mmCIF file as Biopython writes it, N, C-alpha, C and O atoms, coordinates in Angstrom:
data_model
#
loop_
_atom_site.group_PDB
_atom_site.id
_atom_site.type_symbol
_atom_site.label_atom_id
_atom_site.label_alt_id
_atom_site.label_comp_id
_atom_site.label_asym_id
_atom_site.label_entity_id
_atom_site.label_seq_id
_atom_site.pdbx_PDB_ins_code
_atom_site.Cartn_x
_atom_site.Cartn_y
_atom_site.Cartn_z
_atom_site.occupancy
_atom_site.B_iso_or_equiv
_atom_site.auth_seq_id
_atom_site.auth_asym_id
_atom_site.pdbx_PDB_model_num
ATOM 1   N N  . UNK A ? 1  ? 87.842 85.859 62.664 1.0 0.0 1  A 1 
ATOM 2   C CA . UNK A ? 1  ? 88.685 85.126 61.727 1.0 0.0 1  A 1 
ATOM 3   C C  . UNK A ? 1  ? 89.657 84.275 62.529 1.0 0.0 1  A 1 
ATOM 4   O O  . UNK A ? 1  ? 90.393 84.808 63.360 1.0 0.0 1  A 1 
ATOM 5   N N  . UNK A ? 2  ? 89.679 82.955 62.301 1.0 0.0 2  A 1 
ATOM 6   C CA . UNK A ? 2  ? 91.077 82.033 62.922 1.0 0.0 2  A 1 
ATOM 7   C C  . UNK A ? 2  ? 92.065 81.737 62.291 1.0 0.0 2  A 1 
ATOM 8   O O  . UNK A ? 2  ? 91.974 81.190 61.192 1.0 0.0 2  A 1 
ATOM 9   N N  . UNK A ? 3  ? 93.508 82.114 62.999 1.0 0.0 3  A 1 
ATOM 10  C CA . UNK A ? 3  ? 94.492 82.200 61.837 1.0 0.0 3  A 1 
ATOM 11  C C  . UNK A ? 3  ? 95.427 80.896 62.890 1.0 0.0 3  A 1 
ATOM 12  O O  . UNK A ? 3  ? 95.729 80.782 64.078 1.0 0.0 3  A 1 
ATOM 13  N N  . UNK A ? 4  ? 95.592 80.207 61.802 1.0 0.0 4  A 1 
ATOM 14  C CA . UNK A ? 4  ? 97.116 79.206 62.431 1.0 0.0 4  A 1 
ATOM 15  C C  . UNK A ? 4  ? 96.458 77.876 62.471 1.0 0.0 4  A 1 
ATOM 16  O O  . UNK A ? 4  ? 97.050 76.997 63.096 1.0 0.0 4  A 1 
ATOM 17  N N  . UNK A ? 5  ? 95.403 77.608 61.942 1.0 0.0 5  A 1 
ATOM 18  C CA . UNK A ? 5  ? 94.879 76.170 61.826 1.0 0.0 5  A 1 
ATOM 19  C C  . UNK A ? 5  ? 95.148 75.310 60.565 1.0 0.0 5  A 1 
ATOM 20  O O  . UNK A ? 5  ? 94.755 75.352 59.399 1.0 0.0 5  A 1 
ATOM 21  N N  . UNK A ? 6  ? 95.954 74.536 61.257 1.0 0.0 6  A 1 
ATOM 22  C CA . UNK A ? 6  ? 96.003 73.408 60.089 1.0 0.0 6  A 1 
ATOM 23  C C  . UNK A ? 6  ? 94.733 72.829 59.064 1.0 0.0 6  A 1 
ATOM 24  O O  . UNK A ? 6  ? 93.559 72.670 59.399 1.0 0.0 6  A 1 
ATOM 25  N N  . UNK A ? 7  ? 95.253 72.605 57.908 1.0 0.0 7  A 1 
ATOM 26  C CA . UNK A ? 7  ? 93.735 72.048 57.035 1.0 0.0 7  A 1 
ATOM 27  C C  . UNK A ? 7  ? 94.381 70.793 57.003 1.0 0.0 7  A 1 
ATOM 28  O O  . UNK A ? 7  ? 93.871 70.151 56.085 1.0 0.0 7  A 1 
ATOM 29  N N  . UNK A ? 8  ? 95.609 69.878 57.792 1.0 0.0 8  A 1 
ATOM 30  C CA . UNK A ? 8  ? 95.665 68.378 57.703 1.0 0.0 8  A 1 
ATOM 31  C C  . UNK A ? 8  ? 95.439 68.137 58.793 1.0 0.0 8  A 1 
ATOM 32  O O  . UNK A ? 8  ? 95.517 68.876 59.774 1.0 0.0 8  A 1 
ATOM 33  N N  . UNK A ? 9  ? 95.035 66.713 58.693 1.0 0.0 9  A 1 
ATOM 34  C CA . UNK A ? 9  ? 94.543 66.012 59.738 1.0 0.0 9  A 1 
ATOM 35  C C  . UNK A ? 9  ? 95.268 64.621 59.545 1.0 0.0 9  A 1 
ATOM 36  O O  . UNK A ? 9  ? 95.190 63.752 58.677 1.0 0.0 9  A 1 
ATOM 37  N N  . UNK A ? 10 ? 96.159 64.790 60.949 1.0 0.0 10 A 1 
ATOM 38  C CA . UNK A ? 10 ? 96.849 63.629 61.798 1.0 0.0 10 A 1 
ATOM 39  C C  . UNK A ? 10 ? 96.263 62.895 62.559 1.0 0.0 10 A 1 
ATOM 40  O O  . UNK A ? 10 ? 95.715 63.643 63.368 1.0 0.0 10 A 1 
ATOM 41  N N  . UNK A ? 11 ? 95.948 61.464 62.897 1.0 0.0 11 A 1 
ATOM 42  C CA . UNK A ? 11 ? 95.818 61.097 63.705 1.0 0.0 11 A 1 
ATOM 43  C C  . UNK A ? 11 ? 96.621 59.871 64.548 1.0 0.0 11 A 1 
ATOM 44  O O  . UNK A ? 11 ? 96.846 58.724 64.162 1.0 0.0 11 A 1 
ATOM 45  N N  . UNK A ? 12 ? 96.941 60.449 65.711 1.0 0.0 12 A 1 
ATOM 46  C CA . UNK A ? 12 ? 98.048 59.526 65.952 1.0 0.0 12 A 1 
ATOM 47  C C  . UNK A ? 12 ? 97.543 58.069 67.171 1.0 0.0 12 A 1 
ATOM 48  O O  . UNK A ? 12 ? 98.332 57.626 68.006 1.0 0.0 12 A 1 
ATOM 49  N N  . UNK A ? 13 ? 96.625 57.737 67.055 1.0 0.0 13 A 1 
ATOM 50  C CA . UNK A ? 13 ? 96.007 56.898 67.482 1.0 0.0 13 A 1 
ATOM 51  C C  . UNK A ? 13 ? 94.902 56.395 66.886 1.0 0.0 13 A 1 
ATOM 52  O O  . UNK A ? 13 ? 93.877 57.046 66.681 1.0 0.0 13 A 1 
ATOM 53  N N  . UNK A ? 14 ? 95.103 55.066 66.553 1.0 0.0 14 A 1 
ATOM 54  C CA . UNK A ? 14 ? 93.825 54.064 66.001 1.0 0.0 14 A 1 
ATOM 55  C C  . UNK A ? 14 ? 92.658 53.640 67.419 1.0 0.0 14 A 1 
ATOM 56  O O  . UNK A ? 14 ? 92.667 52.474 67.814 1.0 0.0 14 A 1 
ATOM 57  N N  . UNK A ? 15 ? 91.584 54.804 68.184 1.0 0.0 15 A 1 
ATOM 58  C CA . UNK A ? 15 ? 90.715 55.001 68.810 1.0 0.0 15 A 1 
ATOM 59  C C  . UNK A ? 15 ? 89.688 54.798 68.198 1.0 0.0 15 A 1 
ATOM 60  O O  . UNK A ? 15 ? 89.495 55.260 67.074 1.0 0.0 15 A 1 
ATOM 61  N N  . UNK A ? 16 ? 88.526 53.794 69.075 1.0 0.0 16 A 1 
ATOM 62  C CA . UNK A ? 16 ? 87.884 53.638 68.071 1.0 0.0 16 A 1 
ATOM 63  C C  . UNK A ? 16 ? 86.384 54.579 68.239 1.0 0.0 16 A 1 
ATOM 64  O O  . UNK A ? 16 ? 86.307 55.174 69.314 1.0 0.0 16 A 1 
ATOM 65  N N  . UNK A ? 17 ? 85.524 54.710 67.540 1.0 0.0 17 A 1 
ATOM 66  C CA . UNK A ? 17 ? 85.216 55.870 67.425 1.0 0.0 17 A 1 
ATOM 67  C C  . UNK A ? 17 ? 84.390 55.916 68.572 1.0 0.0 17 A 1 
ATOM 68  O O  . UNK A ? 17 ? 84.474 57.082 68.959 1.0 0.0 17 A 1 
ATOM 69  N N  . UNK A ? 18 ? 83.458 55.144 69.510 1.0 0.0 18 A 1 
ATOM 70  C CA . UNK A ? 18 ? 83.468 55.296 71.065 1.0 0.0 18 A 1 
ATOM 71  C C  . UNK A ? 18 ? 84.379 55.863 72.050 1.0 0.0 18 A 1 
ATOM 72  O O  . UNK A ? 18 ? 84.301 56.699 72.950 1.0 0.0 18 A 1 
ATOM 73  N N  . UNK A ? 19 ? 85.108 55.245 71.643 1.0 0.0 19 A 1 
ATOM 74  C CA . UNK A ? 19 ? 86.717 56.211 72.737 1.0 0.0 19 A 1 
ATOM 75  C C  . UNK A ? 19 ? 86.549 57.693 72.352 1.0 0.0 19 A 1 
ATOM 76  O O  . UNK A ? 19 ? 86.281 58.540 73.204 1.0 0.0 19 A 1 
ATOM 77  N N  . UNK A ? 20 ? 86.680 57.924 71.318 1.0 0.0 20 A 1 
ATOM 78  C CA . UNK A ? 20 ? 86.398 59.398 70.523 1.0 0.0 20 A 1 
ATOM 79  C C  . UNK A ? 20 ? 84.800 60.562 70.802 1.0 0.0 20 A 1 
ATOM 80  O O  . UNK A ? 20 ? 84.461 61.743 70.868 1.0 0.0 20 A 1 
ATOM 81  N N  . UNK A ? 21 ? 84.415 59.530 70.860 1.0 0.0 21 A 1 
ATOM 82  C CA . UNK A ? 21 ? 83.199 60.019 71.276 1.0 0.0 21 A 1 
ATOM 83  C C  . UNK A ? 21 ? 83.010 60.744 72.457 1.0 0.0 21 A 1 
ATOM 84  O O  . UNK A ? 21 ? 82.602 61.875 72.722 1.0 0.0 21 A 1 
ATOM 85  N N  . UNK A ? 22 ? 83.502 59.590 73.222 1.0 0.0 22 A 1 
ATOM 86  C CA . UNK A ? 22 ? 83.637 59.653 75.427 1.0 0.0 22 A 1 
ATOM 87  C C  . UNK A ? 22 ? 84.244 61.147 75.444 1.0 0.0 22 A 1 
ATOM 88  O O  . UNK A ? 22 ? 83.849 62.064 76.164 1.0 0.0 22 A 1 
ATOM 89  N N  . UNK A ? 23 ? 85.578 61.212 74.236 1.0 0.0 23 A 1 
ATOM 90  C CA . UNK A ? 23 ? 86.169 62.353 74.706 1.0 0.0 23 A 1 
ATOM 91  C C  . UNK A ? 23 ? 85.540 63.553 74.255 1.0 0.0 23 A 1 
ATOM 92  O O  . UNK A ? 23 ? 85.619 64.680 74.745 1.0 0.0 23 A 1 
ATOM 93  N N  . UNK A ? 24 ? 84.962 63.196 73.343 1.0 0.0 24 A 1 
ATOM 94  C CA . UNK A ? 24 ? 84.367 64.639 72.690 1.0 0.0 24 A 1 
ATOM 95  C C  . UNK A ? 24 ? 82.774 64.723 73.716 1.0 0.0 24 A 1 
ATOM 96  O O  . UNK A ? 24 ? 81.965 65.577 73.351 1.0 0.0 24 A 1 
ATOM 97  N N  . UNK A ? 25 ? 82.446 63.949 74.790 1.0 0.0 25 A 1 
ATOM 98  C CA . UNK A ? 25 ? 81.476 64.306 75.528 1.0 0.0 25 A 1 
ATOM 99  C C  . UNK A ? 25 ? 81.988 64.957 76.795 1.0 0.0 25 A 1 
ATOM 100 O O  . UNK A ? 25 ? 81.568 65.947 77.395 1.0 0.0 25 A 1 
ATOM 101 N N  . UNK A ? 26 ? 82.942 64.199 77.032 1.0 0.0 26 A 1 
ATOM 102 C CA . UNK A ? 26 ? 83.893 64.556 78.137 1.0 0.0 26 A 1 
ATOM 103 C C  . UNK A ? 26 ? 84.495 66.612 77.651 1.0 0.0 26 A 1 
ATOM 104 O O  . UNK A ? 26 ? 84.329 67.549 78.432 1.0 0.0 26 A 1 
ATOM 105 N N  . UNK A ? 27 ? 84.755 66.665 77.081 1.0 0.0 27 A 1 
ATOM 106 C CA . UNK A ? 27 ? 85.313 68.024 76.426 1.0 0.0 27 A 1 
ATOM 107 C C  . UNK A ? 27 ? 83.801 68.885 76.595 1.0 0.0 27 A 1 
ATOM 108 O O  . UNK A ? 27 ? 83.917 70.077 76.878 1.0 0.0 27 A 1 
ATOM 109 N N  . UNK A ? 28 ? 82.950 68.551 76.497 1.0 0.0 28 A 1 
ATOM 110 C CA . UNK A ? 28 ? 81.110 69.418 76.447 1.0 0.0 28 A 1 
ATOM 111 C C  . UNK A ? 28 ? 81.277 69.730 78.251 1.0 0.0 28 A 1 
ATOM 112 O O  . UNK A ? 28 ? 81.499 70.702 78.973 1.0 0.0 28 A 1 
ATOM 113 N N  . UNK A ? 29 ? 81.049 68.441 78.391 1.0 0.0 29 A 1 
ATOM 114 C CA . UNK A ? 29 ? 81.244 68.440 79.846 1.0 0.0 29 A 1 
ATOM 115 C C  . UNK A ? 29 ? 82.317 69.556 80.560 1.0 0.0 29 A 1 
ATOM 116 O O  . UNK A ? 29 ? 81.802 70.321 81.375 1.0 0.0 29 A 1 
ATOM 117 N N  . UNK A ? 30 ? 83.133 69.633 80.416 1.0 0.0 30 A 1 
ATOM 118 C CA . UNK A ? 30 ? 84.023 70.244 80.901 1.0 0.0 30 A 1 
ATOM 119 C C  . UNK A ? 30 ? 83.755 71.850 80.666 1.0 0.0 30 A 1 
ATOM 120 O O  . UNK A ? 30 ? 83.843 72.767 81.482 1.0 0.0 30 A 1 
ATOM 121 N N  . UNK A ? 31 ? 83.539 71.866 79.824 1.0 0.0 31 A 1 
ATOM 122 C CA . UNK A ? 31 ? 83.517 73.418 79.107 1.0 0.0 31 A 1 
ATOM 123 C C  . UNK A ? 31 ? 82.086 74.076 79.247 1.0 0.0 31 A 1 
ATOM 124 O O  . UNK A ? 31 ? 81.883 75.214 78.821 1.0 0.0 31 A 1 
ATOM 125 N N  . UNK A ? 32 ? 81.024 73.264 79.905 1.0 0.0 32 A 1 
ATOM 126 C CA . UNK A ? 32 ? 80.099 74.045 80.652 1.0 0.0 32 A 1 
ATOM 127 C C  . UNK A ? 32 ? 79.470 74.459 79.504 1.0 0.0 32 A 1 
ATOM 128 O O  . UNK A ? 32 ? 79.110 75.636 79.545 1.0 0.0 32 A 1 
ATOM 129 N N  . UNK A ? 33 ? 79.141 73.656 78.146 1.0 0.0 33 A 1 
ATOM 130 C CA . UNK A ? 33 ? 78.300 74.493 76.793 1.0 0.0 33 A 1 
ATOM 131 C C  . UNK A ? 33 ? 78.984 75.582 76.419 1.0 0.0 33 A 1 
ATOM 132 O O  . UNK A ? 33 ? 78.247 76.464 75.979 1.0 0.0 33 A 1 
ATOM 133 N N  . UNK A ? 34 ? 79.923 75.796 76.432 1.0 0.0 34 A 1 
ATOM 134 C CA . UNK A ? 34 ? 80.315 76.790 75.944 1.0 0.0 34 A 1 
ATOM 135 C C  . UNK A ? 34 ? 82.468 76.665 75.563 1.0 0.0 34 A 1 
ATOM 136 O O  . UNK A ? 34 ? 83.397 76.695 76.371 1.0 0.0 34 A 1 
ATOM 137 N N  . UNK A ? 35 ? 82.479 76.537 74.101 1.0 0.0 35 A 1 
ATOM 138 C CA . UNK A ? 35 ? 83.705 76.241 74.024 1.0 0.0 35 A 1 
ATOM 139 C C  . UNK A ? 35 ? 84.293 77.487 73.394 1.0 0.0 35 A 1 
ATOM 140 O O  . UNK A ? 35 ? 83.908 78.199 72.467 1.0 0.0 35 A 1 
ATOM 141 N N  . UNK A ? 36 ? 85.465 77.527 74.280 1.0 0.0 36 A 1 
ATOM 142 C CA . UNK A ? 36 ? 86.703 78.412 74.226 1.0 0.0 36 A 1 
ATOM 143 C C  . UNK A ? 36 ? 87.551 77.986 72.474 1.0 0.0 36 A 1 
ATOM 144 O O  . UNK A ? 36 ? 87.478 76.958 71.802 1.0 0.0 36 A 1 
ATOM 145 N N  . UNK A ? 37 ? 88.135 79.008 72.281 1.0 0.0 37 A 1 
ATOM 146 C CA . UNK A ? 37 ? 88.924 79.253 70.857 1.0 0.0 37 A 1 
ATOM 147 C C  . UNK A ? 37 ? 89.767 77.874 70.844 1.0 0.0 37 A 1 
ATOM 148 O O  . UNK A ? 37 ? 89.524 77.099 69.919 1.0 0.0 37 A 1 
ATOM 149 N N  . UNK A ? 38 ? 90.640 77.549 71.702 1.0 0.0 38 A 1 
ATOM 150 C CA . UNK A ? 38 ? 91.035 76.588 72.059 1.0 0.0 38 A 1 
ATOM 151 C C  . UNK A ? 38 ? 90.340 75.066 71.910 1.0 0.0 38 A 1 
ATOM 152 O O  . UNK A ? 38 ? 90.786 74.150 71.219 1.0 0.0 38 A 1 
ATOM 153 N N  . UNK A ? 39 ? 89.300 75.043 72.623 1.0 0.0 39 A 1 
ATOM 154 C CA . UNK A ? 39 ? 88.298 74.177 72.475 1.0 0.0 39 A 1 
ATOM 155 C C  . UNK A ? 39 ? 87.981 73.653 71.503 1.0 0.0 39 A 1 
ATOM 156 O O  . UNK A ? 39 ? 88.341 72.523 71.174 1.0 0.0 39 A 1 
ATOM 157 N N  . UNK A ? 40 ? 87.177 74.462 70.810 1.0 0.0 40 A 1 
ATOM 158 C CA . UNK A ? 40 ? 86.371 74.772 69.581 1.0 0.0 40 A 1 
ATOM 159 C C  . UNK A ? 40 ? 87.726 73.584 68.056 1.0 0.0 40 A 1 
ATOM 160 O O  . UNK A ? 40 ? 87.426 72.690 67.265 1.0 0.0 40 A 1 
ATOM 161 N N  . UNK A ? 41 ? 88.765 74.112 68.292 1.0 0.0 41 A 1 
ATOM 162 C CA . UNK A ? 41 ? 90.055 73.787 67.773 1.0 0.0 41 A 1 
ATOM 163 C C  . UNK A ? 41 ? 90.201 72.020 68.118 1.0 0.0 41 A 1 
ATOM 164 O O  . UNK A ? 41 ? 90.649 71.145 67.377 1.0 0.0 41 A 1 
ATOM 165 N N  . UNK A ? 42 ? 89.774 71.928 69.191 1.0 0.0 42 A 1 
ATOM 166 C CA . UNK A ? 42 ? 90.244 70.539 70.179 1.0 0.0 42 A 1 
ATOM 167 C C  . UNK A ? 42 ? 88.873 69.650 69.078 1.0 0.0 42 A 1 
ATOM 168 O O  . UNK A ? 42 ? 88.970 68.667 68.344 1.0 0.0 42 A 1 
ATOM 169 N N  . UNK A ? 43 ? 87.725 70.513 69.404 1.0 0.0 43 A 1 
ATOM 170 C CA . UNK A ? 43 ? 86.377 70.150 68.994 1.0 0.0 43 A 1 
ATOM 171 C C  . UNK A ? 43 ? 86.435 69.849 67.311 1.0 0.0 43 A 1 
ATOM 172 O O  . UNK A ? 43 ? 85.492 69.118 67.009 1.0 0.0 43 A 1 
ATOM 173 N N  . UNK A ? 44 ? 86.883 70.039 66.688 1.0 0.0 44 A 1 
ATOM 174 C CA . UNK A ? 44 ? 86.954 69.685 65.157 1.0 0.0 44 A 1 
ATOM 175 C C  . UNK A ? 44 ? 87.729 68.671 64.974 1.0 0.0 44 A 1 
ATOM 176 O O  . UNK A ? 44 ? 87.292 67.704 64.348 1.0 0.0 44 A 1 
ATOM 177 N N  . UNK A ? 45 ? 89.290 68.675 65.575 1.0 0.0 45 A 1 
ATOM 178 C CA . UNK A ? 45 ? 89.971 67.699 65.890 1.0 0.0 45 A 1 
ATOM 179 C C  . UNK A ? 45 ? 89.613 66.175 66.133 1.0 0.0 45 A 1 
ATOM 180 O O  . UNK A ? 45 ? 90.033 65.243 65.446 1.0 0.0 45 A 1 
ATOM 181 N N  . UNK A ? 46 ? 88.753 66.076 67.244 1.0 0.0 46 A 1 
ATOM 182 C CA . UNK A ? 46 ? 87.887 64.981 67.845 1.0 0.0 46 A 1 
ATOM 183 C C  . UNK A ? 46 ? 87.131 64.334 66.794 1.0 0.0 46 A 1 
ATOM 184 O O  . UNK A ? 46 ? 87.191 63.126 66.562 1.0 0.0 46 A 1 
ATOM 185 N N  . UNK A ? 47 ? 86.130 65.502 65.909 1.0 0.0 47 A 1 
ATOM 186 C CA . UNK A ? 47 ? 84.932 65.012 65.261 1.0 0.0 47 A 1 
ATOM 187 C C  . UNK A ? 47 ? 85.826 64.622 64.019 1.0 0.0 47 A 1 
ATOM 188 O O  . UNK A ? 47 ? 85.518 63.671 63.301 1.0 0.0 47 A 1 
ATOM 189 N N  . UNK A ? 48 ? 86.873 65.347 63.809 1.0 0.0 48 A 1 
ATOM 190 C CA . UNK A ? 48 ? 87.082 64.694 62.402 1.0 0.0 48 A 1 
ATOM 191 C C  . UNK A ? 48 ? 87.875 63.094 62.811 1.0 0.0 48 A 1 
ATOM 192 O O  . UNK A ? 48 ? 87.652 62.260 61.933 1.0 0.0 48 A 1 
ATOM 193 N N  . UNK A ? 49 ? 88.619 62.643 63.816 1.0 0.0 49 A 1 
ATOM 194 C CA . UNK A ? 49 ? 89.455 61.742 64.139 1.0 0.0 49 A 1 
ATOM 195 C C  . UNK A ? 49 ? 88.003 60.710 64.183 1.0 0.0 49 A 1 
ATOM 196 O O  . UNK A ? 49 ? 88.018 59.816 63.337 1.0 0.0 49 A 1 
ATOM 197 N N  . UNK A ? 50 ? 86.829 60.763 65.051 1.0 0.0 50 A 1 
ATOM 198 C CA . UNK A ? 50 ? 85.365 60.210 65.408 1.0 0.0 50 A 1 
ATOM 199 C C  . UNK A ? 50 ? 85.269 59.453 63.942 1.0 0.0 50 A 1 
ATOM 200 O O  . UNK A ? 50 ? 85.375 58.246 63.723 1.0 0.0 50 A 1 
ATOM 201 N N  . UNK A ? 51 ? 84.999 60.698 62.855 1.0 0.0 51 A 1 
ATOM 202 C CA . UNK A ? 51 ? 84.388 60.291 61.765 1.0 0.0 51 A 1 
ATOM 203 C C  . UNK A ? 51 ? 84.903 59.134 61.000 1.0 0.0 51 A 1 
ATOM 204 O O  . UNK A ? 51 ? 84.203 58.275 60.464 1.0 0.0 51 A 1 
ATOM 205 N N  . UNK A ? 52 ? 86.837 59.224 61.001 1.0 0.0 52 A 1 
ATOM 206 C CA . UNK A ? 52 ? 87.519 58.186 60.585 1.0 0.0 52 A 1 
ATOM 207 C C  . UNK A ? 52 ? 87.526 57.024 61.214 1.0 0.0 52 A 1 
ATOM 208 O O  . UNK A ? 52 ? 87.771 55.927 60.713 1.0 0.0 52 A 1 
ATOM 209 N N  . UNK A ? 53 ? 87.125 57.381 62.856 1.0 0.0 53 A 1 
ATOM 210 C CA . UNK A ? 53 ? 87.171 56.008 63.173 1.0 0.0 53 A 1 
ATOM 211 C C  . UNK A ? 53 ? 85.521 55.067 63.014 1.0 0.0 53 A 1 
ATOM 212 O O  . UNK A ? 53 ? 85.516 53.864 63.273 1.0 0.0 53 A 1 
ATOM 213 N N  . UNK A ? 54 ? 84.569 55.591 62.691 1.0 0.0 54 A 1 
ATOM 214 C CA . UNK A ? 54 ? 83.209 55.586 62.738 1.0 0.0 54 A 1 
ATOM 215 C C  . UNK A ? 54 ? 83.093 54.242 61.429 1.0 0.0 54 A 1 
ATOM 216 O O  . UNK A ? 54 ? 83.516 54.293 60.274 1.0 0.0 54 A 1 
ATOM 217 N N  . UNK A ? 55 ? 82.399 53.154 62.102 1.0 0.0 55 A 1 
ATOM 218 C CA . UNK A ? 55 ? 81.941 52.129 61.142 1.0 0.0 55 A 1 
ATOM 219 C C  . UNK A ? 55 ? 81.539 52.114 60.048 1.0 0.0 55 A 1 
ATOM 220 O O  . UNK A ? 55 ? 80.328 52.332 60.072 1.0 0.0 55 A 1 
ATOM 221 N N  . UNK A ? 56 ? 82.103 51.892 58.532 1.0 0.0 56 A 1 
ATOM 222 C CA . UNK A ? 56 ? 81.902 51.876 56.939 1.0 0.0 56 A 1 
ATOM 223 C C  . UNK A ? 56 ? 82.676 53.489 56.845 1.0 0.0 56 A 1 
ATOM 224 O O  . UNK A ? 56 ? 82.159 54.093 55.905 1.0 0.0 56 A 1 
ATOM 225 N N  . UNK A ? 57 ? 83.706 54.304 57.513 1.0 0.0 57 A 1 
ATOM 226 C CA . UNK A ? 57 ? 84.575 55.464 56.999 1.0 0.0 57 A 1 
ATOM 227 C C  . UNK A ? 57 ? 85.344 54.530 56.322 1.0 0.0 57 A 1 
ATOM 228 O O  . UNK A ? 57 ? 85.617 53.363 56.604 1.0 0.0 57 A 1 
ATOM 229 N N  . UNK A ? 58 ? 85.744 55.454 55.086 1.0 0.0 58 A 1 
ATOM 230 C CA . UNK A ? 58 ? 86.932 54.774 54.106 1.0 0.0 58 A 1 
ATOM 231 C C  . UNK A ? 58 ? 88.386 55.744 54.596 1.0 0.0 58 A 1 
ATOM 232 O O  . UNK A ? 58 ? 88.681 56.921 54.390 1.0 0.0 58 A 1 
ATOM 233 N N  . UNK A ? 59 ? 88.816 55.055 55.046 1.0 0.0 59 A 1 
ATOM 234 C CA . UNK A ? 59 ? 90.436 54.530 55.917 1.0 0.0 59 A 1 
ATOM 235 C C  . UNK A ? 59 ? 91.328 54.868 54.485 1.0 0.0 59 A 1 
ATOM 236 O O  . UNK A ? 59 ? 91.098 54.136 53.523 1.0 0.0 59 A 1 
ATOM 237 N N  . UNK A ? 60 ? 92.368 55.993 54.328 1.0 0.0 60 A 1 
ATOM 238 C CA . UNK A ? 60 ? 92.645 55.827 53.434 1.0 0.0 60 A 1 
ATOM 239 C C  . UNK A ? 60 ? 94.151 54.606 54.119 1.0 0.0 60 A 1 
ATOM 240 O O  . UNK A ? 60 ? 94.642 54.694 55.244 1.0 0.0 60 A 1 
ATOM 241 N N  . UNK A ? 61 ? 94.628 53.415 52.847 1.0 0.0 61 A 1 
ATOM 242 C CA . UNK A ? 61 ? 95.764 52.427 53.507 1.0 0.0 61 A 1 
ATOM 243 C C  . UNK A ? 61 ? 97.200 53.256 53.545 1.0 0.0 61 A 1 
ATOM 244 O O  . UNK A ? 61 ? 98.210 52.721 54.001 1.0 0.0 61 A 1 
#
């Protein structure tokens, strides 16, 4: 069970979803296939920030 995770999502940089990407390959990379609690946390973060920045996402204004 994971306790202390936010269900909002901030993003404090307009990255566009390549930049987002690099990092969320860069983060695989690092972590050797295998992501830590921490990680895993970092890893949802990324994909959901990716998805908003990802070509035809609706941006709320």
């Amino acid at each position: 069970m994971l306790h202390g995770m936010s269900t909002t999502v901030e993003f404090g940089s307009d990255r566009s979803a390549d930049e987002v990407n690099e990092e969320i390959r860069a983060l695989w990379r690092r972590s050797g296939g295998t992501l830590s609690v921490e990680q895993r946390e970092e890893y949802q973060r990324l994909v959901l920030e990716w998805a908003a920045a990802a070509p035809g996402s609706q941006r709320a204004a």
